[in-house]
XYZ file of C-alpha atoms in Angstrom:
682
model
C 125.721 -3.325 14.170
C 125.478 -4.510 10.953
C 128.588 -3.263 8.681
C 127.625 -1.999 5.295
C 129.826 0.277 2.643
C 129.002 2.824 0.950
C 130.317 4.400 -1.917
C 133.591 2.140 -1.239
C 133.751 3.337 2.117
C 132.950 0.840 5.530
C 130.570 1.937 8.050
C 128.928 0.831 11.439
C 125.970 1.779 11.573
C 122.717 1.047 14.381
C 120.405 -1.572 13.356
C 116.871 -0.839 11.598
C 117.416 2.541 10.543
C 117.251 2.997 6.297
C 119.766 3.319 3.826
C 118.583 7.150 3.031
C 119.900 7.732 7.253
C 123.036 5.018 6.732
C 123.577 7.462 4.242
C 123.825 10.619 6.112
C 125.997 8.883 8.247
C 127.841 9.033 6.755
C 128.490 12.720 5.855
C 126.259 12.206 1.669
C 123.241 14.041 0.610
C 120.056 11.593 -0.246
C 117.989 14.046 -2.168
C 113.958 13.158 -0.859
C 110.548 14.849 -1.000
C 108.186 12.144 0.363
C 110.718 11.463 3.430
C 111.105 13.940 6.199
C 112.787 12.698 9.818
C 109.719 12.831 11.662
C 106.863 11.772 9.611
C 106.075 7.883 8.522
C 107.387 6.857 5.773
C 105.647 6.746 2.479
C 108.757 5.786 -0.645
C 105.911 8.034 -3.244
C 108.063 10.172 -4.739
C 111.376 7.684 -5.762
C 113.728 10.720 -5.887
C 115.380 9.554 -3.606
C 116.517 5.886 -4.631
C 119.847 4.543 -4.502
C 121.556 0.952 -5.835
C 122.321 -2.040 -3.488
C 124.104 -5.201 -3.518
C 123.320 -7.635 -3.457
C 119.328 -7.748 -4.521
C 118.178 -6.182 -7.674
C 120.067 -4.557 -10.053
C 118.374 -1.508 -10.301
C 117.446 1.468 -8.527
C 115.521 1.407 -4.761
C 113.882 3.939 -2.666
C 116.544 4.198 -0.062
C 113.617 5.899 2.575
C 111.887 2.492 2.232
C 115.048 0.545 2.363
C 115.988 -0.677 6.423
C 119.646 -1.000 6.177
C 121.608 -4.770 6.289
C 124.585 -6.564 7.451
C 127.074 -6.436 4.591
C 125.421 -4.462 2.173
C 126.945 -2.173 -0.797
C 125.143 0.946 -1.420
C 125.781 3.078 -4.108
C 124.581 6.363 -4.444
C 126.424 8.206 -7.037
C 125.724 5.574 -10.256
C 125.617 6.158 -13.531
C 121.775 3.916 -12.911
C 120.889 5.872 -9.885
C 122.201 9.483 -11.792
C 119.543 8.928 -15.110
C 116.783 7.400 -12.950
C 116.741 10.396 -10.639
C 117.392 12.477 -13.478
C 114.070 10.138 -14.930
C 112.055 11.074 -11.127
C 113.040 15.169 -11.805
C 110.973 14.689 -15.312
C 108.517 13.197 -14.648
C 107.705 15.314 -11.609
C 107.733 17.949 -14.806
C 105.705 17.423 -16.312
C 102.907 18.508 -14.410
C 105.006 21.469 -12.878
C 103.151 24.834 -13.913
C 106.455 27.242 -14.730
C 105.664 29.358 -11.565
C 109.096 29.986 -10.756
C 109.082 34.060 -10.659
C 105.679 34.682 -8.609
C 106.110 32.491 -6.375
C 106.844 32.592 -2.707
C 108.577 29.423 -2.004
C 111.126 30.827 -4.769
C 114.662 30.582 -3.842
C 113.376 28.214 -0.112
C 112.172 25.439 -2.677
C 113.665 22.069 -2.750
C 111.357 21.404 -5.476
C 114.324 24.910 -7.347
C 117.159 23.055 -5.110
C 116.924 19.112 -6.521
C 115.958 20.323 -10.194
C 119.556 22.707 -10.072
C 120.688 19.433 -9.378
C 118.930 16.493 -11.469
C 116.953 18.849 -13.587
C 117.552 19.187 -17.816
C 116.983 22.233 -20.324
C 114.046 20.954 -21.490
C 111.179 18.848 -21.431
C 110.784 16.258 -23.809
C 106.002 15.830 -23.186
C 104.071 18.689 -25.002
C 100.363 18.043 -23.596
C 98.396 20.128 -21.838
C 99.287 20.346 -18.291
C 97.056 19.356 -15.945
C 95.143 21.611 -13.614
C 93.761 21.611 -10.501
C 92.048 23.950 -8.829
C 93.080 25.571 -5.192
C 91.338 24.167 -1.921
C 90.657 26.940 0.442
C 91.842 25.365 4.248
C 91.590 29.094 6.175
C 93.169 32.196 7.009
C 96.468 30.916 7.599
C 98.207 28.276 4.818
C 97.269 29.625 0.855
C 96.820 26.812 -1.982
C 98.372 26.714 -5.004
C 97.267 22.752 -5.909
C 98.697 22.555 -9.277
C 102.267 22.508 -7.926
C 101.549 19.879 -5.517
C 103.887 16.991 -6.233
C 102.363 14.662 -3.943
C 104.757 13.935 -1.529
C 101.924 13.905 1.539
C 104.153 15.530 3.891
C 100.560 17.708 4.697
C 99.286 14.868 5.043
C 100.339 12.719 7.587
C 101.697 15.772 9.621
C 98.704 16.538 9.668
C 97.720 12.776 11.315
C 100.271 11.922 12.401
C 101.516 15.031 14.592
C 98.734 17.523 14.469
C 96.502 14.954 14.746
C 93.579 15.613 13.161
C 92.191 13.797 9.707
C 91.205 16.537 7.921
C 93.727 16.387 4.648
C 93.372 13.391 2.566
C 94.282 12.325 -1.944
C 91.369 11.864 -3.181
C 91.710 10.672 -7.238
C 94.214 7.876 -8.474
C 96.806 8.398 -11.012
C 96.722 12.001 -12.917
C 93.383 12.761 -11.326
C 94.876 12.685 -7.688
C 94.154 14.862 -5.962
C 95.424 16.677 -2.123
C 91.934 18.237 -0.654
C 90.430 18.362 2.923
C 88.374 15.152 3.646
C 85.508 18.090 4.933
C 85.449 22.159 3.058
C 86.283 23.642 6.163
C 89.238 26.727 8.317
C 91.820 23.299 8.978
C 90.905 22.916 12.760
C 94.611 22.549 14.053
C 96.678 25.437 16.303
C 99.356 23.617 14.328
C 98.211 23.884 9.878
C 100.917 26.262 9.545
C 103.474 23.792 9.780
C 102.606 21.961 6.321
C 103.519 25.083 4.782
C 107.103 24.180 5.915
C 106.825 21.012 4.934
C 105.908 21.665 1.529
C 108.636 20.641 -0.942
C 107.134 23.078 -3.636
C 104.554 25.851 -3.168
C 101.771 24.037 -3.657
C 101.328 25.604 0.175
C 102.435 28.420 1.751
C 102.208 31.905 3.560
C 98.339 33.514 3.057
C 99.387 36.391 5.618
C 102.980 36.853 4.074
C 101.797 36.285 0.098
C 103.731 38.740 -2.027
C 105.994 40.191 0.671
C 108.956 40.254 -0.057
C 111.464 37.690 -1.001
C 113.807 34.581 1.682
C 117.151 36.941 0.193
C 115.213 40.541 0.999
C 115.262 39.007 4.795
C 117.306 39.997 8.087
C 117.364 36.484 9.528
C 117.260 36.526 13.874
C 117.844 34.103 16.227
C 114.811 34.049 19.222
C 112.183 33.027 22.107
C 108.281 32.763 21.724
C 106.323 34.525 24.444
C 102.962 33.959 23.098
C 102.691 30.817 25.891
C 105.328 29.576 28.595
C 106.757 26.772 26.190
C 109.648 28.928 25.064
C 109.952 27.745 21.518
C 112.888 28.631 19.601
C 112.200 30.389 16.453
C 113.476 33.166 13.474
C 112.747 36.360 13.035
C 112.967 37.227 10.218
C 111.830 40.977 8.772
C 112.694 43.407 6.307
C 113.700 47.188 7.662
C 112.247 47.603 11.170
C 109.494 45.424 10.347
C 109.116 41.571 11.170
C 107.392 39.232 7.659
C 107.554 36.886 9.120
C 108.206 34.328 12.072
C 109.883 30.610 11.221
C 110.608 27.664 14.211
C 114.272 26.498 15.059
C 115.002 23.283 15.256
C 115.262 22.179 18.784
C 114.569 19.050 20.828
C 114.248 19.555 24.037
C 111.264 21.561 23.326
C 109.353 22.214 20.154
C 110.951 20.488 18.351
C 110.059 21.672 14.744
C 107.180 23.612 15.196
C 105.772 26.256 16.484
C 102.251 26.682 17.312
C 99.982 28.897 14.176
C 99.823 31.937 16.522
C 104.097 32.691 17.269
C 104.032 31.821 13.521
C 101.868 34.701 12.463
C 100.463 36.549 15.221
C 103.059 38.926 14.649
C 101.347 41.737 12.556
C 99.907 42.586 15.305
C 103.410 44.555 16.223
C 101.840 46.734 13.679
C 99.299 48.401 14.218
C 97.683 50.317 18.165
C 101.731 50.963 18.830
C 102.545 52.463 21.666
C 105.269 55.101 20.181
C 105.696 58.049 22.810
C 104.396 58.610 26.862
C 101.346 60.190 27.232
C 100.084 61.947 30.358
C 97.001 61.762 30.924
C 95.383 66.220 31.958
C 92.206 66.913 32.777
C 90.732 63.603 31.752
C 91.799 63.065 28.473
C 95.674 61.256 27.637
C 98.119 64.292 26.014
C 100.963 63.274 24.075
C 104.301 64.339 27.024
C 107.400 64.322 26.048
C 110.635 62.118 28.508
C 110.662 64.223 30.923
C 107.376 65.409 31.677
C 105.308 61.623 31.783
C 108.511 61.407 34.368
C 107.617 64.221 36.730
C 104.059 64.098 36.803
C 104.661 60.474 37.983
C 107.566 62.175 40.640
C 105.236 63.293 41.702
C 102.526 61.222 42.563
C 105.850 58.715 44.219
C 107.179 61.654 45.524
C 104.795 61.886 49.009
C 103.554 58.089 49.226
C 104.613 55.525 51.495
C 105.993 52.043 50.497
C 102.854 50.364 51.183
C 100.629 52.536 49.555
C 102.640 51.317 45.962
C 102.117 48.194 43.792
C 103.167 47.015 41.362
C 101.916 43.568 38.592
C 104.157 42.173 35.920
C 102.598 41.243 32.946
C 102.820 36.955 31.459
C 105.042 38.646 28.221
C 107.694 40.246 30.311
C 111.634 40.108 30.036
C 113.399 38.717 33.081
C 115.389 42.587 32.624
C 112.830 44.443 32.604
C 110.729 42.326 35.896
C 114.593 42.791 38.051
C 114.527 46.247 37.084
C 110.412 46.288 38.442
C 110.774 44.100 41.441
C 115.022 46.709 42.615
C 112.616 49.872 42.319
C 109.052 48.855 43.615
C 112.369 47.512 46.941
C 113.876 50.772 46.879
C 110.304 52.619 47.275
C 109.706 50.811 50.543
C 106.701 48.211 48.754
C 105.742 44.344 48.786
C 102.838 44.965 46.646
C 104.570 42.502 43.940
C 102.766 39.836 42.001
C 104.148 38.495 37.958
C 100.534 36.109 38.786
C 97.855 38.045 36.487
C 95.578 34.923 37.447
C 95.738 34.487 40.507
C 97.496 31.383 40.610
C 98.525 30.303 43.916
C 102.151 29.452 42.991
C 104.903 31.309 45.657
C 107.036 27.957 47.363
C 109.846 25.971 45.918
C 110.869 25.773 42.252
C 109.264 22.343 41.711
C 106.612 23.425 43.148
C 105.721 25.493 39.774
C 107.623 24.369 36.742
C 107.915 21.142 35.076
C 110.672 19.502 36.483
C 110.698 15.955 34.101
C 111.195 18.240 31.249
C 109.282 18.133 27.672
C 111.816 16.029 26.582
C 110.846 14.397 29.858
C 106.913 13.711 28.488
C 108.680 10.734 25.536
C 109.590 9.420 29.077
C 106.211 9.285 30.279
C 104.545 5.876 30.641
C 101.180 6.927 33.021
C 100.326 10.624 32.627
C 97.647 12.368 34.159
C 95.683 16.333 33.685
C 94.804 18.204 35.480
C 92.789 21.480 35.495
C 94.600 22.183 31.583
C 93.453 22.219 28.522
C 97.632 21.193 26.426
C 95.878 21.760 22.845
C 95.179 25.592 24.473
C 97.527 26.491 26.243
C 100.513 25.004 24.617
C 99.756 23.036 21.262
C 103.194 22.735 20.705
C 103.503 19.871 23.336
C 100.101 18.411 23.043
C 101.698 17.422 19.811
C 104.632 15.930 21.910
C 101.987 14.600 24.340
C 100.251 12.459 21.812
C 103.454 11.301 20.069
C 104.418 9.815 23.098
C 100.492 8.532 23.059
C 101.314 7.168 19.714
C 105.275 5.599 20.607
C 103.526 2.743 23.000
C 101.090 1.416 26.006
C 100.517 4.896 27.788
C 97.288 5.486 29.361
C 96.386 9.829 29.713
C 93.610 10.794 31.911
C 92.173 13.977 32.676
C 90.580 15.923 35.664
C 89.281 19.388 34.058
C 87.477 20.567 31.051
C 86.634 17.918 27.830
C 87.953 19.251 25.609
C 88.984 17.017 22.382
C 93.192 16.823 22.904
C 94.275 15.275 19.303
C 94.534 11.436 21.625
C 92.531 9.805 23.347
C 91.907 10.351 26.927
C 89.790 8.931 30.358
C 87.867 11.581 31.342
C 88.322 10.959 34.999
C 85.852 14.231 36.866
C 85.898 18.045 36.198
C 87.029 19.094 39.196
C 88.557 18.697 43.104
C 86.340 16.722 44.428
C 87.701 13.770 41.834
C 91.486 15.104 42.494
C 90.483 14.059 45.713
C 88.756 10.914 44.664
C 91.937 9.461 42.801
C 94.577 10.768 46.093
C 92.884 8.157 48.172
C 92.803 5.235 45.531
C 89.254 5.624 44.459
C 89.578 5.260 40.850
C 90.889 2.657 39.123
C 93.477 5.354 36.799
C 94.901 4.942 40.460
C 96.523 2.035 39.240
C 97.252 2.929 36.008
C 99.523 5.341 37.274
C 101.333 3.251 40.046
C 102.104 0.736 38.006
C 104.172 3.216 35.851
C 107.910 3.515 36.187
C 108.181 7.360 35.164
C 103.381 8.539 35.935
C 104.096 12.450 35.301
C 101.211 14.840 36.440
C 100.559 18.060 34.757
C 98.733 21.081 36.635
C 97.470 23.343 34.392
C 96.609 26.695 35.135
C 92.968 25.946 35.633
C 93.456 23.847 38.445
C 95.732 26.842 40.783
C 94.813 29.496 39.416
C 92.182 30.258 41.186
C 90.525 30.880 44.924
C 91.594 26.882 46.474
C 94.586 26.802 44.450
C 96.443 26.182 46.503
C 93.905 23.284 48.435
C 94.189 21.790 43.893
C 98.534 22.210 44.291
C 98.365 20.211 48.042
C 96.608 17.556 46.807
C 98.707 17.560 43.611
C 101.572 17.317 45.934
C 100.365 14.100 48.099
C 99.261 12.483 44.417
C 103.166 12.817 43.051
C 104.447 12.195 45.958
C 101.984 8.733 46.975
C 103.427 7.628 43.055
C 106.613 7.485 44.207
C 106.797 10.494 42.165
C 109.921 12.098 42.839
C 113.282 11.068 43.456
C 117.003 10.983 42.310
C 115.801 9.814 38.632
C 111.703 11.058 37.988
C 109.774 13.656 39.487
C 106.619 13.844 37.307
C 105.705 17.158 38.952
C 105.356 19.586 36.258
C 103.370 22.953 36.444
C 102.367 23.638 32.636
C 102.278 27.852 32.661
C 100.329 29.937 29.096
C 102.353 33.140 31.175
C 105.803 33.268 29.150
C 107.292 35.444 32.335
C 105.806 33.208 34.877
C 108.209 30.860 35.510
C 111.160 33.877 35.081
C 108.672 35.792 37.412
C 108.919 33.747 40.582
C 112.642 32.757 40.327
C 112.251 36.930 41.026
C 110.595 37.096 43.868
C 108.253 38.899 42.181
C 105.586 37.906 44.161
C 104.573 40.064 48.076
C 106.841 40.367 50.044
C 106.070 40.324 54.223
C 102.590 42.492 54.544
C 102.457 42.887 51.087
C 100.190 42.549 48.707
C 99.187 39.812 45.819
C 97.549 40.722 42.847
C 93.197 40.445 44.303
C 94.502 42.401 47.745
C 96.184 45.406 45.325
C 92.721 45.918 43.516
C 91.242 45.282 45.772
C 93.040 47.833 47.421
C 92.355 49.746 44.453
C 88.918 49.690 45.293
C 88.852 51.232 48.990
C 91.905 53.670 48.117
C 94.781 52.131 50.415
C 96.766 51.599 47.140
C 96.985 55.297 45.806
C 99.562 54.344 43.286
C 99.401 51.018 40.364
C 102.618 50.065 38.033
C 101.592 47.851 35.462
C 104.959 46.614 33.240
C 103.490 45.792 30.361
C 100.619 43.891 32.696
C 97.038 43.837 30.814
C 94.986 40.462 31.200
C 93.609 42.061 34.789
C 90.046 43.470 35.463
C 90.949 47.516 35.317
C 87.465 48.461 36.310
C 89.074 47.492 39.920
C 92.036 49.497 39.993
C 89.381 52.516 41.212
C 90.809 56.680 42.010
C 94.132 54.471 42.127
C 97.824 56.792 38.878
C 98.466 53.701 37.459
C 101.105 53.955 35.111
C 101.941 51.727 32.294
C 104.561 50.741 30.977
C 103.552 48.411 27.867
C 104.149 48.475 23.872
C 99.702 47.728 23.190
C 97.547 51.034 22.925
C 95.572 46.899 25.396
C 93.216 47.515 28.867
C 95.972 48.295 30.900
C 97.339 51.679 27.880
C 93.601 52.767 28.496
C 92.893 52.753 32.566
C 96.493 54.479 32.734
C 96.747 58.254 33.783
C 100.586 57.910 32.355
C 102.405 55.630 29.087
C 105.595 54.681 29.138
C 105.933 53.191 25.303
C 107.894 49.668 25.990
C 109.997 47.332 23.502
C 108.640 44.392 22.161
C 109.750 40.611 22.204
C 110.363 41.357 19.141
C 112.660 44.826 19.823
C 115.131 43.677 22.644
C 117.264 41.834 23.835
C 115.466 39.771 26.219
C 116.089 36.495 28.459
C 112.900 33.973 28.997
C 112.664 31.284 31.729
C 110.290 28.679 29.687
C 107.226 26.158 31.608
C 110.207 23.482 32.383
C 112.226 26.431 34.331
C 115.009 26.163 31.111
C 116.711 29.902 30.625
C 116.810 31.033 26.930
C 118.071 34.248 25.293
C 115.453 36.141 22.303
C 117.974 38.436 20.496
C 115.845 41.832 18.877
C 115.119 41.250 15.621
C 114.176 44.797 14.903
C 114.486 48.046 17.055
C 111.294 49.608 18.922
C 109.062 52.846 17.479
C 109.067 56.364 17.703
C 110.603 57.149 20.887
C 109.345 53.094 22.890
C 112.274 52.500 25.055
C 113.447 49.197 26.438
C 111.890 48.068 29.364
C 114.798 47.997 31.650
C 116.766 50.901 30.242
C 112.896 52.523 31.526
C 112.861 51.907 35.198
C 116.402 53.183 35.201
C 115.901 55.823 33.890
C 112.637 56.552 36.393
C 114.544 55.128 38.939
C 117.495 58.205 38.000
C 113.368 60.074 38.753
C 112.467 59.079 41.513
C 116.753 58.853 43.732
C 116.188 55.112 43.899
C 119.302 55.040 40.870
C 119.155 51.539 40.272
C 122.815 49.995 41.257
C 122.782 49.397 37.194
C 123.281 50.538 33.517
C 124.817 48.375 30.718
C 122.568 45.149 30.062
C 125.671 43.425 31.007
C 125.376 44.157 34.283
C 121.537 43.247 34.059
C 122.148 40.152 33.789
C 124.959 39.794 36.570
C 122.376 40.592 38.676
C 120.075 38.447 37.289
C 122.463 35.945 38.701
C 123.424 36.958 41.862
C 119.415 37.361 42.756
C 119.560 33.236 41.271
C 122.144 31.085 39.591
C 120.352 29.311 37.369
C 119.676 33.277 34.617
C 123.560 31.788 34.505
C 122.186 28.623 33.004
C 121.693 29.512 30.209
C 119.733 27.360 27.835
C 119.643 24.591 30.438
C 117.335 23.395 32.087
C 117.718 23.504 36.150
C 116.661 21.175 38.561
C 114.034 23.069 40.984
C 114.158 22.374 44.922
C 111.362 20.529 46.236
C 110.045 20.639 50.051
C 106.383 21.729 51.522
C 104.074 23.851 49.053
C 99.955 24.029 48.429
C 97.525 24.454 51.048
C 95.978 22.247 53.395
C 91.134 22.438 53.208
C 88.974 21.678 51.531
C 88.164 23.055 48.134
C 85.474 24.036 46.255
C 82.791 21.915 44.126
C 83.403 23.533 40.777
C 84.501 22.228 37.732
C 88.761 23.372 36.147
C 88.184 25.765 34.032
C 91.213 26.015 31.451
C 91.914 29.934 31.150
C 92.101 30.242 27.508
C 88.670 30.570 26.492
C 89.571 32.012 22.499
C 93.916 30.169 21.370
C 94.133 33.045 19.044
C 93.868 35.819 21.218
C 95.264 35.510 24.638
C 97.714 39.113 24.784
C 98.434 42.717 23.174
C 99.553 41.388 20.397
C 98.240 38.858 19.104
C 94.399 41.342 19.950
C 95.767 43.169 17.930
C 96.051 40.509 14.386
C 94.759 41.230 11.720
C 95.732 36.923 11.662
C 94.295 36.299 14.778
C 91.345 38.130 13.772
C 90.120 36.217 10.877
C 91.011 32.900 12.760
C 88.989 33.836 15.096
C 86.438 34.571 12.552
C 87.294 31.719 10.440
C 87.277 28.959 13.457
C 84.239 29.890 14.753
C 82.370 30.139 11.047
C 83.383 26.468 10.471
C 82.003 25.667 14.287
C 79.027 26.830 13.224
C 78.719 24.466 10.541
C 79.376 21.166 12.538
C-alpha cells in the first residue's frame, strides 16, 4: 500500500485510488462539482485542485490523479487557494443570480462552495450567456442558464440508468447539455439527476416553488412502491408530504430511487378515505366508528369461520398483517392470503426470498432472469444488474418478455418450455451457468403468479441444484417480488390454513355463495367483480377498487402516516417511521383491527405497538433482526408436473400506476401520458 504525506501527515492508503479519495481518507474535504463516487471520472470542473510533489509546480485535479508512493499532497497552500478562487470566479461568470427563486436554494453545492471560495464582486462585465431550457418530461424541470457543465447528468443517464439520451453539443461557451432526440427521458430513474445536479439547472418539476428545505420536517422511512425496500427520506410541511428523497444504503439501493418512489407521493393528497362508511340501501353513507363496527359485528357474529375470508394487500405493514391473521384465527377462519396475484409461493423461506441479497448481484458471474422485467418491477435493482454487467464479464440470459433492460441479454425463450430445455442442458447458456462460480437465477412474479407457477418454481429449484448454486457460501436462487408486503406476509403465515382457500378459492367461493364475508386489508389488485354478494369490509387509505365494492369502509393510514415494519424481497426486516398523521378519522391499521376484535368479542392480546412487535418476533424470529438480511431455510418446494406453453408475462403493464397511491397521483398520470406520446413518436 502506498504511503503518502497529506499536509505533512503520513498516511498509508489503498493502491489505485485517486488523490481526492486519499484526502477524504485523511478527513479532508476537497471541493468538487463533476466528481461523484458512483460515476466515471470526468475531471472537467477543476474545483478539486491540489498541489502535489513530485510534480509540475502547478495545481492538479485531484479527482483524476492516481495516488503514488511517497507523494506529498498539499490542500491548503496559497497556490491551491488562489487556483480554487479562480475556478469559482470562472464558474460564476455566466451563472445567473437566481438564488432567491431557485428550488436548489439551501441545498446547492455551488452556493456552499461560493461561500468558501467565492469573491464579493465580479471582474467581468460582459452579458451572461442565454441557453434555452430543455423539455425532459414531467419529472425534471430545467433552467439551463445555470448549468456549469459538470456532466453528472450525462454520465448517470449513460452509465447507471443505461439510456444514452443526454449529451453535450457545441464547445466552449456554446456548449449545451441536451437530449439527442427531443422527447421525455425514457428512464425510470430520471429523477436521480436532480439529486446529482450541483446547481439549480435540473430541479424537480412537481416540487417547483413548493417549499424551502429548511421549512421541512425530515423523516427516515422505507419505500413500499416495490419490494426492494429502498431507503428514503420523507420531507413534510405540516401534514403534507412534500417530497421523497433517497437515503444512502449500499446494501439495498445505494443512493438511487425510482421516479415512482420519488413522485407518486402527491397521490397521498387525493381520493383519501378519512372517515368510516357503511353501505345503506345500496349507497355508501358516512358513519361513526361505532356504527361501522356494529355493522361488521352484526354480519360476522352469526357466521361460521369457514364462511369468512381475508386478503392482505401489497403495501401492508407486518403489524397490520399480524393483527389480521390473529383475528382470522380467533374467528376460526383458515381462508387468508397475502398473494393477491395468485403467486404459488408457500414453502421454506429460501423458496421465496432473494437469497443472495441485492448486494449479491455484485458477486454474481452469470445471471438468468425467469419471467421477470426488473426494469419495471424493481428499477434500482435493475440498475445494479447493469452495474454488474459494466464491471466485468457476466453473461445474462432471459426467459420471458422481450424488453429493453438497458444491458445486453441473451434471449433464451419465452416460457416454461425454454426453462425445461435449459434445465435439461439443451441450451448453450446452461454451460455458462455451470461454469460460473456464483450463478444467480432470478425468478419473477411473471413466472410464479400463474396457474402452473408451482411447476415453474420446481424447475427453477431443479436448475439451481444442478448448478450446485445452493451451498454454504452462496445461494443463487432469488425471487424478485413486486409487492412490498409479500415476504412479510409469507413470514407471518398469511397463506391458507388446513382446508383453507387462497385468493382464487376465496373469489370462487364468493361467486358460489360459499364465502359470505371478505375482509380486504388494503387489497385493491383483485377482481372485485368476482366478490358476488359477499359482505365486503375494506380497510385502506384510498378510494380505489376495494373501497368501491365495500359494504363497510374503515379508513387506515398510508405508509408515510404510521410506524410500520416491512420485509423486502431479500428478507431484510426494515422499519418505516411516521412522517405525518392520517387525515380525518383514519387510524393506524393494526389499531383498527385491535379495536374491531374487542367489538367482536375476540380481543387480540396487545394494546401497544411495542406489544405487537414483540408478538411479531414470537411468530417469526427474523423480525427481531432489524436491518439485517436473514438467511432462508432450504428444502423441497414447488410441484412437479407439466407446465403450459403460454409465455411468461410481466405483471406490470404500466410502471407508473401499480397501486392506489400511484393511481391517484397526478404526476404519475402525466408520466403515463408523456411516455405514451414518446413511444408513439418513435
